[in-house]
Amino acid sequence: PRIIYTEPDNGQTDILVQKAAPLFVRFSKQMKPESIRRAFSIRPPVKYRLFTGRESRFSDYDLLYVELLGSGKDNPLQFDTRYSVSISTAARDFEDLAIEEPYEFTFTTGRASVTGSRPERGETGALVTQQRPALVFFNAPIDLRTISDQTVTVSPPSDDVPRLQVN
């Protein structure tokens, strides 16, 4: 057995830090779930949830799915940090064959950023009202003093001045 695919790709940068950032490792054969748990490690330490076999709708016996947790007190995923993921030869298939050699890949997380909005970026014909306001989502705490009519623009311009509310 060998590793044939990872997501993120080896060396990928600007990975979005979010509440649960996905990580995938695809094997060439079905693997024993308990061996994958023993074989997986990540540096620097980060809190994660690991799924193998049919433990998640995103995992399978040949697909490891890991949620890297971007919030919480103990070792959350950090901004602008290079991570190294290792799969040791403890990873074994159902014939008890180990992966050919230890596998390692790296990725680097991005900086704090906007993670989404409502209406979505580029959406046309969106209805924005007092009951359904425009929303912007961030993956880090925001200094409320930096949010003002001068730092937020609405396009196309409107005769109405948008009401800014930060929660």
PDB file of C-alpha atoms in Angstrom:
ATOM      1  CA  PRO A   1       0.000   0.000   0.000  1.00  0.00           C
ATOM      2  CA  ARG A   2       1.025   3.604  -0.593  1.00  0.00           C
ATOM      3  CA  ILE A   3      -0.383   7.110  -0.336  1.00  0.00           C
ATOM      4  CA  ILE A   4      -1.654   8.380  -3.676  1.00  0.00           C
ATOM      5  CA  TYR A   5      -3.280  11.710  -2.786  1.00  0.00           C
ATOM      6  CA  THR A   6      -3.416  14.330  -0.059  1.00  0.00           C
ATOM      7  CA  GLU A   7      -5.523  17.407   0.431  1.00  0.00           C
ATOM      8  CA  PRO A   8      -4.080  19.886   1.009  1.00  0.00           C
ATOM      9  CA  ASP A   9      -1.380  19.120  -1.547  1.00  0.00           C
ATOM     10  CA  ASN A  10       2.208  18.888  -0.363  1.00  0.00           C
ATOM     11  CA  GLY A  11       3.557  22.433   0.002  1.00  0.00           C
ATOM     12  CA  GLN A  12       0.184  24.132  -0.467  1.00  0.00           C
ATOM     13  CA  THR A  13      -0.043  27.565   1.138  1.00  0.00           C
ATOM     14  CA  ASP A  14      -2.783  29.899   2.311  1.00  0.00           C
ATOM     15  CA  ILE A  15      -4.980  27.138   3.745  1.00  0.00           C
ATOM     16  CA  LEU A  16      -8.052  28.724   5.321  1.00  0.00           C
ATOM     17  CA  VAL A  17      -8.191  28.498   9.110  1.00  0.00           C
ATOM     18  CA  GLN A  18     -11.763  27.646  10.006  1.00  0.00           C
ATOM     19  CA  LYS A  19     -13.707  25.947  12.776  1.00  0.00           C
ATOM     20  CA  ALA A  20     -12.946  22.526  11.220  1.00  0.00           C
ATOM     21  CA  ALA A  21     -10.394  22.583   8.380  1.00  0.00           C
ATOM     22  CA  PRO A  22     -10.509  19.334   6.343  1.00  0.00           C
ATOM     23  CA  LEU A  23      -7.467  17.166   5.634  1.00  0.00           C
ATOM     24  CA  PHE A  24      -7.598  14.013   3.445  1.00  0.00           C
ATOM     25  CA  VAL A  25      -5.141  11.181   2.797  1.00  0.00           C
ATOM     26  CA  ARG A  26      -6.008   8.622   0.090  1.00  0.00           C
ATOM     27  CA  PHE A  27      -4.349   5.176   0.184  1.00  0.00           C
ATOM     28  CA  SER A  28      -3.928   2.798  -2.758  1.00  0.00           C
ATOM     29  CA  LYS A  29      -5.619   0.011  -0.756  1.00  0.00           C
ATOM     30  CA  GLN A  30      -8.102  -0.375   2.056  1.00  0.00           C
ATOM     31  CA  MET A  31      -6.336   0.090   5.375  1.00  0.00           C
ATOM     32  CA  LYS A  32      -6.934  -1.086   8.953  1.00  0.00           C
ATOM     33  CA  PRO A  33      -8.487   1.867  10.773  1.00  0.00           C
ATOM     34  CA  GLU A  34      -6.652   1.276  14.072  1.00  0.00           C
ATOM     35  CA  SER A  35      -3.300   1.222  12.244  1.00  0.00           C
ATOM     36  CA  ILE A  36      -4.040   4.582  10.580  1.00  0.00           C
ATOM     37  CA  ARG A  37      -4.731   6.099  14.007  1.00  0.00           C
ATOM     38  CA  ARG A  38      -1.335   4.879  15.251  1.00  0.00           C
ATOM     39  CA  ALA A  39       0.463   6.059  12.117  1.00  0.00           C
ATOM     40  CA  PHE A  40      -0.918   9.630  11.956  1.00  0.00           C
ATOM     41  CA  SER A  41       0.891  12.612  13.478  1.00  0.00           C
ATOM     42  CA  ILE A  42       1.037  16.358  12.876  1.00  0.00           C
ATOM     43  CA  ARG A  43       3.562  19.011  13.914  1.00  0.00           C
ATOM     44  CA  PRO A  44       3.288  21.530  15.464  1.00  0.00           C
ATOM     45  CA  PRO A  45       0.604  19.981  17.646  1.00  0.00           C
ATOM     46  CA  VAL A  46      -2.951  20.876  16.705  1.00  0.00           C
ATOM     47  CA  LYS A  47      -6.233  19.562  18.048  1.00  0.00           C
ATOM     48  CA  TYR A  48      -7.994  17.307  15.538  1.00  0.00           C
ATOM     49  CA  ARG A  49     -10.661  14.661  15.012  1.00  0.00           C
ATOM     50  CA  LEU A  50      -9.595  11.673  12.912  1.00  0.00           C
ATOM     51  CA  PHE A  51     -12.022   9.473  10.937  1.00  0.00           C
ATOM     52  CA  THR A  52     -11.233   6.222   9.121  1.00  0.00           C
ATOM     53  CA  GLY A  53     -13.331   3.413   7.709  1.00  0.00           C
ATOM     54  CA  ARG A  54     -16.982   4.402   7.736  1.00  0.00           C
ATOM     55  CA  GLU A  55     -16.776   6.681  10.800  1.00  0.00           C
ATOM     56  CA  SER A  56     -17.696   9.734   8.714  1.00  0.00           C
ATOM     57  CA  ARG A  57     -19.487  10.393   5.453  1.00  0.00           C
ATOM     58  CA  PHE A  58     -16.133  11.793   4.254  1.00  0.00           C
ATOM     59  CA  SER A  59     -13.948   8.795   5.221  1.00  0.00           C
ATOM     60  CA  ASP A  60     -13.590   5.222   3.999  1.00  0.00           C
ATOM     61  CA  TYR A  61     -11.180   2.329   4.426  1.00  0.00           C
ATOM     62  CA  ASP A  62      -8.885   3.838   1.795  1.00  0.00           C
ATOM     63  CA  LEU A  63      -9.571   7.496   2.745  1.00  0.00           C
ATOM     64  CA  LEU A  64      -8.462   9.136   5.985  1.00  0.00           C
ATOM     65  CA  TYR A  65     -10.432  12.260   6.893  1.00  0.00           C
ATOM     66  CA  VAL A  66      -9.130  14.622   9.591  1.00  0.00           C
ATOM     67  CA  GLU A  67     -10.800  17.760  10.926  1.00  0.00           C
ATOM     68  CA  LEU A  68      -8.153  20.203  12.132  1.00  0.00           C
ATOM     69  CA  LEU A  69      -9.877  22.315  14.757  1.00  0.00           C
ATOM     70  CA  GLY A  70      -9.416  26.054  14.352  1.00  0.00           C
ATOM     71  CA  SER A  71     -10.996  27.133  17.616  1.00  0.00           C
ATOM     72  CA  GLY A  72     -10.781  26.241  21.275  1.00  0.00           C
ATOM     73  CA  LYS A  73      -8.229  26.552  24.046  1.00  0.00           C
ATOM     74  CA  ASP A  74      -5.943  23.564  23.429  1.00  0.00           C
ATOM     75  CA  ASN A  75      -3.743  23.751  20.313  1.00  0.00           C
ATOM     76  CA  PRO A  76      -6.155  25.233  17.749  1.00  0.00           C
ATOM     77  CA  LEU A  77      -4.992  25.569  14.151  1.00  0.00           C
ATOM     78  CA  GLN A  78      -2.850  28.713  13.961  1.00  0.00           C
ATOM     79  CA  PHE A  79      -2.672  31.417  11.304  1.00  0.00           C
ATOM     80  CA  ASP A  80       0.380  31.691   9.031  1.00  0.00           C
ATOM     81  CA  THR A  81       1.929  28.440  10.305  1.00  0.00           C
ATOM     82  CA  ARG A  82       3.636  25.598   8.453  1.00  0.00           C
ATOM     83  CA  TYR A  83       2.343  22.149   9.453  1.00  0.00           C
ATOM     84  CA  SER A  84       3.926  18.785   8.732  1.00  0.00           C
ATOM     85  CA  VAL A  85       1.734  15.671   8.535  1.00  0.00           C
ATOM     86  CA  SER A  86       3.336  12.236   8.863  1.00  0.00           C
ATOM     87  CA  ILE A  87       1.993   8.760   8.203  1.00  0.00           C
ATOM     88  CA  SER A  88       4.381   6.160   9.607  1.00  0.00           C
ATOM     89  CA  THR A  89       4.851   2.558   8.504  1.00  0.00           C
ATOM     90  CA  ALA A  90       2.480   1.579  11.311  1.00  0.00           C
ATOM     91  CA  ALA A  91      -0.235   2.081   8.643  1.00  0.00           C
ATOM     92  CA  ARG A  92      -1.217  -1.405   7.449  1.00  0.00           C
ATOM     93  CA  ASP A  93      -3.692  -2.872   5.011  1.00  0.00           C
ATOM     94  CA  PHE A  94      -5.989  -5.836   5.690  1.00  0.00           C
ATOM     95  CA  GLU A  95      -3.264  -8.243   4.512  1.00  0.00           C
ATOM     96  CA  ASP A  96      -1.077  -6.744   7.281  1.00  0.00           C
ATOM     97  CA  LEU A  97       1.275  -5.106   4.777  1.00  0.00           C
ATOM     98  CA  ALA A  98       2.755  -1.766   5.886  1.00  0.00           C
ATOM     99  CA  ILE A  99       2.934   1.266   3.605  1.00  0.00           C
ATOM    100  CA  GLU A 100       6.109   1.185   1.504  1.00  0.00           C
ATOM    101  CA  GLU A 101       7.828   3.972   3.464  1.00  0.00           C
ATOM    102  CA  PRO A 102       6.893   6.737   5.895  1.00  0.00           C
ATOM    103  CA  TYR A 103       5.055   9.566   4.141  1.00  0.00           C
ATOM    104  CA  GLU A 104       5.213  13.252   4.997  1.00  0.00           C
ATOM    105  CA  PHE A 105       3.638  16.342   3.509  1.00  0.00           C
ATOM    106  CA  THR A 106       3.452  19.971   4.562  1.00  0.00           C
ATOM    107  CA  PHE A 107       1.005  22.835   4.206  1.00  0.00           C
ATOM    108  CA  THR A 108       0.895  26.406   5.463  1.00  0.00           C
ATOM    109  CA  THR A 109      -2.163  28.150   6.846  1.00  0.00           C
ATOM    110  CA  GLY A 110      -3.163  31.623   5.708  1.00  0.00           C
ATOM    111  CA  ARG A 111      -3.701  34.804   7.665  1.00  0.00           C
ATOM    112  CA  ALA A 112      -6.923  35.963   9.271  1.00  0.00           C
ATOM    113  CA  SER A 113      -9.469  36.700   6.560  1.00  0.00           C
ATOM    114  CA  VAL A 114     -13.058  37.054   5.434  1.00  0.00           C
ATOM    115  CA  THR A 115     -14.479  33.541   5.162  1.00  0.00           C
ATOM    116  CA  GLY A 116     -17.824  34.296   3.590  1.00  0.00           C
ATOM    117  CA  SER A 117     -20.715  36.671   3.194  1.00  0.00           C
ATOM    118  CA  ARG A 118     -24.421  36.892   2.625  1.00  0.00           C
ATOM    119  CA  PRO A 119     -25.205  37.692  -0.108  1.00  0.00           C
ATOM    120  CA  GLU A 120     -22.311  35.647  -1.471  1.00  0.00           C
ATOM    121  CA  ARG A 121     -19.526  37.375  -3.359  1.00  0.00           C
ATOM    122  CA  GLY A 122     -20.642  38.082  -6.929  1.00  0.00           C
ATOM    123  CA  GLU A 123     -24.282  37.251  -6.257  1.00  0.00           C
ATOM    124  CA  THR A 124     -26.680  39.370  -8.288  1.00  0.00           C
ATOM    125  CA  GLY A 125     -30.249  40.365  -7.559  1.00  0.00           C
ATOM    126  CA  ALA A 126     -29.852  39.703  -3.837  1.00  0.00           C
ATOM    127  CA  LEU A 127     -32.481  41.122  -1.532  1.00  0.00           C
ATOM    128  CA  VAL A 128     -30.943  43.083   1.340  1.00  0.00           C
ATOM    129  CA  THR A 129     -33.370  44.522   3.885  1.00  0.00           C
ATOM    130  CA  GLN A 130     -33.514  45.370   7.594  1.00  0.00           C
ATOM    131  CA  GLN A 131     -34.873  41.854   8.172  1.00  0.00           C
ATOM    132  CA  ARG A 132     -32.291  40.248   5.867  1.00  0.00           C
ATOM    133  CA  PRO A 133     -29.113  42.338   6.226  1.00  0.00           C
ATOM    134  CA  ALA A 134     -25.842  41.836   4.416  1.00  0.00           C
ATOM    135  CA  LEU A 135     -23.447  39.793   6.560  1.00  0.00           C
ATOM    136  CA  VAL A 136     -19.676  39.322   6.473  1.00  0.00           C
ATOM    137  CA  PHE A 137     -17.977  36.417   8.275  1.00  0.00           C
ATOM    138  CA  PHE A 138     -14.391  36.424   9.594  1.00  0.00           C
ATOM    139  CA  ASN A 139     -12.197  33.633  10.981  1.00  0.00           C
ATOM    140  CA  ALA A 140     -10.653  35.827  13.689  1.00  0.00           C
ATOM    141  CA  PRO A 141     -11.800  38.438  16.185  1.00  0.00           C
ATOM    142  CA  ILE A 142     -12.084  41.880  14.582  1.00  0.00           C
ATOM    143  CA  ASP A 143     -11.063  45.179  16.190  1.00  0.00           C
ATOM    144  CA  LEU A 144     -14.415  46.950  16.094  1.00  0.00           C
ATOM    145  CA  ARG A 145     -12.677  50.332  15.845  1.00  0.00           C
ATOM    146  CA  THR A 146     -11.523  49.359  12.322  1.00  0.00           C
ATOM    147  CA  ILE A 147     -15.079  48.898  11.004  1.00  0.00           C
ATOM    148  CA  SER A 148     -16.590  52.144   9.730  1.00  0.00           C
ATOM    149  CA  ASP A 149     -18.249  53.740   6.711  1.00  0.00           C
ATOM    150  CA  GLN A 150     -14.714  54.500   5.464  1.00  0.00           C
ATOM    151  CA  THR A 151     -13.459  50.882   5.650  1.00  0.00           C
ATOM    152  CA  VAL A 152     -16.562  49.165   4.253  1.00  0.00           C
ATOM    153  CA  THR A 153     -17.840  49.891   0.764  1.00  0.00           C
ATOM    154  CA  VAL A 154     -20.981  48.770  -0.971  1.00  0.00           C
ATOM    155  CA  SER A 155     -21.069  48.358  -4.722  1.00  0.00           C
ATOM    156  CA  PRO A 156     -22.892  49.566  -6.662  1.00  0.00           C
ATOM    157  CA  PRO A 157     -23.278  52.736  -4.595  1.00  0.00           C
ATOM    158  CA  SER A 158     -26.699  53.459  -3.158  1.00  0.00           C
ATOM    159  CA  ASP A 159     -28.467  56.623  -2.062  1.00  0.00           C
ATOM    160  CA  ASP A 160     -29.069  54.902   1.263  1.00  0.00           C
ATOM    161  CA  VAL A 161     -26.196  54.820   3.728  1.00  0.00           C
ATOM    162  CA  PRO A 162     -25.700  51.204   4.811  1.00  0.00           C
ATOM    163  CA  ARG A 163     -26.176  50.566   8.506  1.00  0.00           C
ATOM    164  CA  LEU A 164     -23.115  48.805   9.937  1.00  0.00           C
ATOM    165  CA  GLN A 165     -23.578  46.472  12.848  1.00  0.00           C
ATOM    166  CA  VAL A 166     -20.796  44.348  14.313  1.00  0.00           C
ATOM    167  CA  ASN A 167     -21.657  41.569  16.754  1.00  0.00           C
TER     168      ASN A 167
END
